[in-house]
Amino acid sequence: YRDLHTFELQAPTRLIEWARGNRVCVAGYGQCDGNEILQLIPPPTLLTKETQGLCPERDFKVECGGFSERPVYSLKYVPDTSLLVTSGPPDSSLQVWQVSAEDSDVIKSVSTIATENGTGQSWAKIATISARAPWVLHGSRLDRVQITEVESRKNVYTAAIQGNEELGSLAFLDCNLLLLCCATGQLCLADTRQPQSLVEAVPAPSAPCSEHWCMGTRHAAQGSEPSSQPVARLSSRGLLALTDLRKTSEFLALAKARVPSPGSGAEFLCVSWAPALEGYLAVSGFDGTVHVYDTQSWDSSGKEAEPIFVHKGHIFGGAGGSRDPPLVTVHTWHLQKPRTLLSAASDGSLHVWDWVQPCGKC
């Protein structure tokens, strides 16, 4: 490691979200009432773009917080606002939160976005954007995807999609293009300017029906087409498929992540592209580790890929007291520091780590 920071939270955490001012938002997912939502101030070394060596302050600090009466399974910061949107069981409704001003330390609930026929539906996957207005893209199944204006709670788009497949992930590619990943691995591309149209991208590789998929997208560079960035899909048995949305007739690459005893469970699957490193992605959700891969040498053979770094800190440095080894529930990349990641685990541990570039890769 080049650097490692740890912080112990009071409850298992499955969310990490960057907010304005380089703050970090986390939330608990316990089934009981009183799941915490916290906004943390990162250690000072993470607030600068360049490493400044030793620093006396190495811990996160709680800046403000609140409590959710339901488990928080998804949390997104609404860009250019002080709002957070969350979702979680027992239905597909969304909760909107206000991060208070500097003179208060409270994150308070301000509204609920109810969904039509939301009762009985699984919790909603969500994505946010503020290109035109503060919008949230949400849905639990393919035929229930919509965009809602966060502050007014007005529905601004409903996708006209046939099929009720469960959603694994969804994302804004830009303010017009939406990408949906079904739990079966199928990708669907939708355009808000053409509500009745839907483009099916390449289906998932042949896999058992019990397999569950999620996806990771990368923001396009300024001036480039949003569909020019590759999409990574991850299955519950560790298969990774890279797709170019401009050429969906074939895969860019196929590989097998080095994960232990892969199964059909998918609750914490997470794959993400590095925002500041070309071709690097991270994978977690199978055990207490986070794997980082360089995809630039991958081909379509589907052979096992060798990670360039494995973070095992949650296994050896967790909160302790638990008989079961911790499971990494989520990870995310630092927005400016190329090799810095944040990860959280089921024992309440929150880590920030920066690995040393391997020899020959400088």
Short mmCIF file of C-alpha atoms in Angstrom, two decimals:
data_model
loop_
_atom_site.label_atom_id
_atom_site.label_comp_id
_atom_site.label_asym_id
_atom_site.label_seq_id
_atom_site.Cartn_x
_atom_site.Cartn_y
_atom_site.Cartn_z
CA TYR A 1 0.00 0.00 0.00
CA ARG A 2 0.98 3.59 -0.52
CA ASP A 3 -1.59 4.66 2.07
CA LEU A 4 -4.45 3.16 4.10
CA HIS A 5 -7.07 4.82 6.31
CA THR A 6 -9.66 2.95 8.36
CA PHE A 7 -12.83 4.04 10.13
CA GLU A 8 -15.24 1.92 12.16
CA LEU A 9 -18.97 2.58 11.75
CA GLN A 10 -21.65 1.51 14.21
CA ALA A 11 -23.49 -0.81 11.81
CA PRO A 12 -22.95 -2.79 8.60
CA THR A 13 -22.68 -0.41 5.66
CA ARG A 14 -23.42 -1.05 1.99
CA LEU A 15 -23.25 2.45 0.51
CA ILE A 16 -20.46 4.87 -0.33
CA GLU A 17 -21.29 7.99 -2.32
CA TRP A 18 -19.22 11.07 -3.05
CA ALA A 19 -21.07 14.32 -2.29
CA ARG A 20 -20.24 17.98 -2.82
CA GLY A 21 -17.09 19.32 -1.25
CA ASN A 22 -15.42 15.88 -1.50
CA ARG A 23 -17.59 14.62 1.32
CA VAL A 24 -18.45 10.94 1.64
CA CYS A 25 -21.97 9.66 2.39
CA VAL A 26 -22.57 6.23 3.91
CA ALA A 27 -25.69 4.41 5.10
CA GLY A 28 -26.65 1.26 7.00
CA TYR A 29 -28.76 -1.61 5.72
CA GLY A 30 -29.93 -3.35 8.90
CA GLN A 31 -33.50 -4.59 9.06
CA CYS A 32 -34.33 -2.77 12.31
CA ASP A 33 -35.39 0.87 12.60
CA GLY A 34 -32.75 3.56 12.92
CA ASN A 35 -30.36 2.91 10.04
CA GLU A 36 -27.80 5.71 10.05
CA ILE A 37 -27.13 8.01 7.10
CA LEU A 38 -23.88 9.89 7.65
CA GLN A 39 -21.89 12.51 5.78
CA LEU A 40 -18.20 12.17 6.58
CA ILE A 41 -15.28 14.54 6.13
CA PRO A 42 -12.41 12.48 4.68
CA PRO A 43 -8.86 12.66 6.09
CA PRO A 44 -7.05 15.80 4.87
CA THR A 45 -4.77 13.78 2.59
CA LEU A 46 -7.83 12.83 0.51
CA LEU A 47 -8.92 16.45 0.09
CA THR A 48 -5.86 17.40 -1.94
CA LYS A 49 -5.09 16.26 -5.47
CA GLU A 50 -1.50 15.46 -4.65
CA THR A 51 -0.10 13.28 -1.88
CA GLN A 52 1.41 15.44 0.83
CA GLY A 53 3.18 12.79 2.90
CA LEU A 54 2.54 12.30 6.60
CA CYS A 55 -0.51 14.00 8.06
CA PRO A 56 -1.48 14.14 11.76
CA GLU A 57 -5.20 13.72 10.99
CA ARG A 58 -5.83 10.26 9.50
CA ASP A 59 -9.46 9.61 10.46
CA PHE A 60 -12.83 10.42 8.96
CA LYS A 61 -15.00 12.84 10.91
CA VAL A 62 -18.79 12.77 11.09
CA GLU A 63 -20.08 16.10 9.77
CA CYS A 64 -23.83 15.42 9.90
CA GLY A 65 -26.23 12.50 10.02
CA GLY A 66 -29.76 11.19 10.22
CA PHE A 67 -31.76 7.99 10.61
CA SER A 68 -33.83 6.00 8.14
CA GLU A 69 -36.72 3.85 9.33
CA ARG A 70 -36.05 1.38 6.54
CA PRO A 71 -32.88 -0.35 5.34
CA VAL A 72 -30.92 1.72 2.83
CA TYR A 73 -29.95 -0.45 -0.13
CA SER A 74 -29.12 2.35 -2.56
CA LEU A 75 -28.02 5.95 -1.97
CA LYS A 76 -27.22 8.63 -4.52
CA TYR A 77 -26.18 12.25 -4.12
CA VAL A 78 -28.05 14.62 -6.46
CA PRO A 79 -25.32 16.67 -8.21
CA ASP A 80 -25.27 20.44 -7.63
CA THR A 81 -27.75 20.21 -4.74
CA SER A 82 -27.73 19.33 -1.05
CA LEU A 83 -30.09 16.39 -1.60
CA LEU A 84 -29.68 12.64 -1.27
CA VAL A 85 -32.02 9.97 -2.63
CA THR A 86 -32.26 6.51 -1.07
CA SER A 87 -34.19 3.30 -1.66
CA GLY A 88 -34.64 0.02 0.14
CA PRO A 89 -37.17 -2.59 1.24
CA PRO A 90 -40.04 -3.20 1.60
CA ASP A 91 -41.12 -1.50 -1.67
CA SER A 92 -39.83 0.51 -4.63
CA SER A 93 -40.52 4.01 -3.27
CA LEU A 94 -37.70 6.55 -2.88
CA GLN A 95 -36.81 8.74 0.08
CA VAL A 96 -35.38 12.24 -0.44
CA TRP A 97 -33.06 13.73 2.21
CA GLN A 98 -31.77 17.25 2.83
CA VAL A 99 -28.19 17.62 3.99
CA SER A 100 -28.45 20.57 6.35
CA ALA A 101 -26.49 23.79 6.18
CA GLU A 102 -23.23 24.38 8.03
CA ASP A 103 -25.00 25.51 11.22
CA SER A 104 -26.73 22.13 11.62
CA ASP A 105 -25.54 18.54 11.87
CA VAL A 106 -28.80 16.89 10.78
CA ILE A 107 -29.65 15.03 7.58
CA LYS A 108 -33.45 15.17 7.49
CA SER A 109 -36.08 13.40 5.43
CA VAL A 110 -37.96 15.90 3.24
CA SER A 111 -40.19 13.82 0.93
CA THR A 112 -41.08 10.41 -0.48
CA ILE A 113 -41.35 9.59 -4.17
CA ALA A 114 -44.05 6.98 -4.44
CA THR A 115 -44.17 4.70 -7.46
CA GLU A 116 -47.23 3.39 -9.24
CA ASN A 117 -47.92 -0.22 -8.24
CA GLY A 118 -44.85 0.00 -6.05
CA THR A 119 -46.27 -2.20 -3.31
CA GLY A 120 -44.89 -5.69 -3.55
CA GLN A 121 -42.08 -4.63 -5.88
CA SER A 122 -38.45 -5.10 -4.87
CA TRP A 123 -36.39 -2.07 -3.88
CA ALA A 124 -35.56 0.36 -6.69
CA LYS A 125 -32.17 0.81 -8.35
CA ILE A 126 -31.42 4.52 -8.71
CA ALA A 127 -29.18 6.97 -10.60
CA THR A 128 -29.13 10.78 -10.47
CA ILE A 129 -28.21 13.69 -12.75
CA SER A 130 -28.63 17.49 -12.79
CA ALA A 131 -27.93 18.32 -16.43
CA ARG A 132 -31.36 19.91 -16.96
CA ALA A 133 -32.88 19.65 -13.49
CA PRO A 134 -32.30 17.42 -10.45
CA TRP A 135 -33.52 14.08 -11.84
CA VAL A 136 -33.57 10.57 -10.45
CA LEU A 137 -33.78 7.50 -12.70
CA HIS A 138 -35.34 4.61 -10.82
CA GLY A 139 -37.02 1.24 -11.15
CA SER A 140 -37.01 -2.30 -9.83
CA ARG A 141 -38.09 -4.04 -13.05
CA LEU A 142 -37.62 -3.35 -16.74
CA ASP A 143 -41.22 -2.28 -17.31
CA ARG A 144 -41.24 0.14 -14.37
CA VAL A 145 -38.35 2.45 -15.24
CA GLN A 146 -39.02 6.17 -14.93
CA ILE A 147 -37.38 9.53 -14.33
CA THR A 148 -38.71 11.81 -11.60
CA GLU A 149 -37.82 15.45 -10.95
CA VAL A 150 -36.51 15.23 -7.39
CA GLU A 151 -37.76 18.48 -5.89
CA SER A 152 -41.24 18.60 -7.46
CA ARG A 153 -41.66 14.78 -7.56
CA LYS A 154 -43.05 15.20 -11.08
CA ASN A 155 -42.69 12.28 -13.47
CA VAL A 156 -40.80 13.46 -16.55
CA TYR A 157 -40.23 10.15 -18.38
CA THR A 158 -41.58 6.62 -18.37
CA ALA A 159 -39.91 3.98 -20.50
CA ALA A 160 -42.29 2.06 -22.77
CA ILE A 161 -40.62 -1.31 -22.31
CA GLN A 162 -42.13 -4.76 -22.62
CA GLY A 163 -40.99 -7.37 -20.12
CA ASN A 164 -40.81 -7.47 -16.37
CA GLU A 165 -37.24 -8.69 -15.86
CA GLU A 166 -35.63 -7.64 -12.59
CA LEU A 167 -33.09 -4.84 -12.92
CA GLY A 168 -29.53 -5.34 -11.76
CA SER A 169 -28.29 -1.80 -12.45
CA LEU A 170 -29.21 1.37 -14.31
CA ALA A 171 -27.34 4.54 -15.27
CA PHE A 172 -27.50 7.88 -17.06
CA LEU A 173 -25.03 7.98 -19.95
CA ASP A 174 -26.00 11.63 -20.40
CA CYS A 175 -29.19 13.64 -19.92
CA ASN A 176 -30.83 11.81 -22.85
CA LEU A 177 -29.41 8.28 -22.92
CA LEU A 178 -30.21 5.66 -20.29
CA LEU A 179 -28.59 2.26 -19.91
CA LEU A 180 -30.41 -0.57 -18.14
CA CYS A 181 -28.87 -3.88 -17.09
CA CYS A 182 -31.29 -6.70 -16.32
CA ALA A 183 -30.43 -9.23 -13.63
CA THR A 184 -30.20 -11.74 -16.51
CA GLY A 185 -27.33 -9.71 -18.00
CA GLN A 186 -29.18 -8.21 -20.97
CA LEU A 187 -28.42 -4.55 -21.70
CA CYS A 188 -31.05 -2.09 -22.93
CA LEU A 189 -30.38 1.43 -24.22
CA ALA A 190 -33.19 3.99 -24.03
CA ASP A 191 -33.48 7.61 -25.20
CA THR A 192 -35.64 10.07 -23.25
CA ARG A 193 -36.33 11.99 -26.45
CA GLN A 194 -38.00 8.90 -27.93
CA PRO A 195 -40.05 7.33 -25.11
CA GLN A 196 -41.46 4.59 -27.33
CA SER A 197 -38.10 3.34 -28.56
CA LEU A 198 -35.75 0.87 -26.96
CA VAL A 199 -32.50 -0.51 -28.31
CA GLU A 200 -31.40 -3.89 -27.06
CA ALA A 201 -27.67 -4.16 -26.74
CA VAL A 202 -25.74 -7.42 -26.81
CA PRO A 203 -27.18 -10.10 -24.49
CA ALA A 204 -25.15 -11.63 -21.70
CA PRO A 205 -22.86 -14.58 -22.40
CA SER A 206 -24.45 -18.00 -22.04
CA ALA A 207 -24.85 -18.60 -18.30
CA PRO A 208 -27.00 -20.52 -15.82
CA CYS A 209 -30.48 -19.08 -15.25
CA SER A 210 -29.69 -18.58 -11.57
CA GLU A 211 -26.84 -16.22 -12.38
CA HIS A 212 -27.31 -12.55 -11.48
CA TRP A 213 -25.63 -9.60 -13.22
CA CYS A 214 -24.77 -5.97 -12.50
CA MET A 215 -22.90 -3.37 -14.56
CA GLY A 216 -20.45 -0.53 -14.27
CA THR A 217 -20.28 2.48 -16.61
CA ARG A 218 -17.62 5.11 -17.05
CA HIS A 219 -18.29 8.79 -17.69
CA ALA A 220 -17.32 9.85 -21.19
CA ALA A 221 -14.46 12.28 -21.63
CA GLN A 222 -15.45 15.84 -22.43
CA GLY A 223 -16.35 16.17 -26.09
CA SER A 224 -16.74 12.42 -26.72
CA GLU A 225 -19.89 10.41 -27.28
CA PRO A 226 -21.29 8.84 -24.08
CA SER A 227 -21.72 5.50 -25.87
CA SER A 228 -17.98 5.45 -26.66
CA GLN A 229 -17.13 4.34 -23.14
CA PRO A 230 -17.09 0.56 -22.55
CA VAL A 231 -19.63 -1.03 -20.23
CA ALA A 232 -18.51 -3.73 -17.81
CA ARG A 233 -20.91 -6.45 -16.68
CA LEU A 234 -20.20 -8.74 -13.72
CA SER A 235 -22.01 -12.00 -12.96
CA SER A 236 -22.49 -13.74 -9.63
CA ARG A 237 -20.01 -16.43 -10.66
CA GLY A 238 -17.34 -13.86 -11.50
CA LEU A 239 -17.66 -13.59 -15.28
CA LEU A 240 -16.74 -10.15 -16.69
CA ALA A 241 -17.99 -8.96 -20.08
CA LEU A 242 -16.87 -5.68 -21.67
CA THR A 243 -19.13 -4.15 -24.33
CA ASP A 244 -18.82 -1.24 -26.76
CA LEU A 245 -22.34 0.17 -27.20
CA ARG A 246 -21.43 1.37 -30.70
CA LYS A 247 -20.79 -2.22 -31.81
CA THR A 248 -23.05 -4.57 -29.90
CA SER A 249 -22.64 -7.57 -32.21
CA GLU A 250 -19.56 -8.75 -30.32
CA PHE A 251 -17.83 -8.44 -26.97
CA LEU A 252 -14.81 -6.23 -26.49
CA ALA A 253 -13.46 -8.75 -24.00
CA LEU A 254 -14.48 -11.62 -21.74
CA ALA A 255 -12.66 -12.69 -18.59
CA LYS A 256 -13.17 -14.58 -15.36
CA ALA A 257 -12.50 -12.75 -12.11
CA ARG A 258 -10.49 -14.67 -9.56
CA VAL A 259 -13.24 -15.02 -6.95
CA PRO A 260 -13.62 -17.76 -4.32
CA SER A 261 -16.51 -20.22 -4.51
CA PRO A 262 -18.74 -18.09 -6.77
CA GLY A 263 -22.43 -18.77 -6.35
CA SER A 264 -25.82 -17.38 -7.26
CA GLY A 265 -25.88 -14.71 -4.53
CA ALA A 266 -25.77 -11.18 -5.86
CA GLU A 267 -26.75 -8.85 -3.03
CA PHE A 268 -23.44 -6.99 -2.93
CA LEU A 269 -22.03 -7.43 -6.44
CA CYS A 270 -20.10 -4.32 -7.50
CA VAL A 271 -18.01 -3.52 -10.57
CA SER A 272 -16.69 -0.03 -11.34
CA TRP A 273 -14.35 1.69 -13.79
CA ALA A 274 -11.52 3.86 -12.54
CA PRO A 275 -12.35 7.47 -13.50
CA ALA A 276 -8.70 8.52 -13.81
CA LEU A 277 -6.98 5.33 -15.07
CA GLU A 278 -7.65 4.06 -18.57
CA GLY A 279 -8.84 0.45 -18.68
CA TYR A 280 -8.77 -0.27 -14.93
CA LEU A 281 -11.76 -1.65 -13.04
CA ALA A 282 -12.47 -3.01 -9.56
CA VAL A 283 -14.65 -5.92 -8.47
CA SER A 284 -16.11 -6.83 -5.05
CA GLY A 285 -19.03 -8.55 -3.36
CA PHE A 286 -17.78 -12.14 -3.26
CA ASP A 287 -15.77 -12.11 0.00
CA GLY A 288 -13.78 -9.69 2.15
CA THR A 289 -11.57 -8.45 -0.69
CA VAL A 290 -11.58 -5.93 -3.54
CA HIS A 291 -9.81 -6.93 -6.78
CA VAL A 292 -8.35 -4.40 -9.22
CA TYR A 293 -7.82 -5.44 -12.85
CA ASP A 294 -6.11 -3.90 -15.87
CA THR A 295 -8.38 -4.83 -18.80
CA GLN A 296 -6.19 -3.47 -21.59
CA SER A 297 -4.68 -6.88 -22.37
CA TRP A 298 -7.95 -8.85 -22.20
CA ASP A 299 -9.33 -10.74 -25.19
CA SER A 300 -12.52 -12.70 -25.85
CA SER A 301 -11.24 -16.03 -24.55
CA GLY A 302 -12.97 -15.77 -21.17
CA LYS A 303 -9.91 -17.07 -19.32
CA GLU A 304 -9.21 -16.20 -15.69
CA ALA A 305 -7.71 -12.74 -15.28
CA GLU A 306 -4.89 -11.95 -12.90
CA PRO A 307 -5.66 -9.00 -10.58
CA ILE A 308 -2.94 -6.40 -10.33
CA PHE A 309 -3.90 -5.71 -6.70
CA VAL A 310 -6.09 -7.35 -4.04
CA HIS A 311 -7.21 -5.36 -1.00
CA LYS A 312 -7.51 -7.75 1.97
CA GLY A 313 -7.66 -5.14 4.71
CA HIS A 314 -11.26 -5.89 5.74
CA ILE A 315 -10.34 -9.51 6.47
CA PHE A 316 -7.42 -8.67 8.75
CA GLY A 317 -8.34 -5.25 10.10
CA GLY A 318 -12.09 -5.31 10.69
CA ALA A 319 -13.98 -4.34 13.81
CA GLY A 320 -13.54 -7.81 15.28
CA GLY A 321 -15.91 -9.75 17.48
CA SER A 322 -17.64 -11.48 14.57
CA ARG A 323 -17.26 -15.19 13.95
CA ASP A 324 -17.93 -14.86 10.25
CA PRO A 325 -15.34 -13.10 8.08
CA PRO A 326 -16.55 -9.71 6.82
CA LEU A 327 -17.97 -9.34 3.32
CA VAL A 328 -17.15 -6.26 1.25
CA THR A 329 -20.53 -4.70 0.52
CA VAL A 330 -19.46 -1.85 -1.79
CA HIS A 331 -16.47 0.03 -3.18
CA THR A 332 -15.93 3.24 -5.15
CA TRP A 333 -13.00 5.10 -6.71
CA HIS A 334 -11.70 8.48 -5.64
CA LEU A 335 -12.72 11.05 -8.24
CA GLN A 336 -9.26 12.62 -8.68
CA LYS A 337 -6.65 10.30 -7.16
CA PRO A 338 -6.05 7.60 -9.80
CA ARG A 339 -5.28 4.58 -7.58
CA THR A 340 -7.31 5.48 -4.48
CA LEU A 341 -10.45 3.50 -3.58
CA LEU A 342 -12.95 3.43 -0.73
CA SER A 343 -14.54 0.18 0.43
CA ALA A 344 -17.01 -0.80 3.16
CA ALA A 345 -17.78 -4.18 4.71
CA SER A 346 -20.46 -6.02 6.63
CA ASP A 347 -18.61 -5.51 9.93
CA GLY A 348 -18.93 -1.71 9.70
CA SER A 349 -15.35 -1.10 8.58
CA LEU A 350 -14.70 1.69 6.07
CA HIS A 351 -11.31 1.73 4.33
CA VAL A 352 -9.57 4.17 2.02
CA TRP A 353 -6.54 2.73 0.31
CA ASP A 354 -4.01 3.55 -2.38
CA TRP A 355 -1.86 0.81 -3.86
CA VAL A 356 1.66 1.13 -5.21
CA GLN A 357 1.91 0.89 -8.97
CA PRO A 358 3.50 -2.49 -9.89
CA CYS A 359 7.04 -2.44 -11.30
CA GLY A 360 7.06 -2.06 -15.05
CA LYS A 361 3.67 -0.27 -15.05
CA CYS A 362 4.96 3.20 -14.11
#
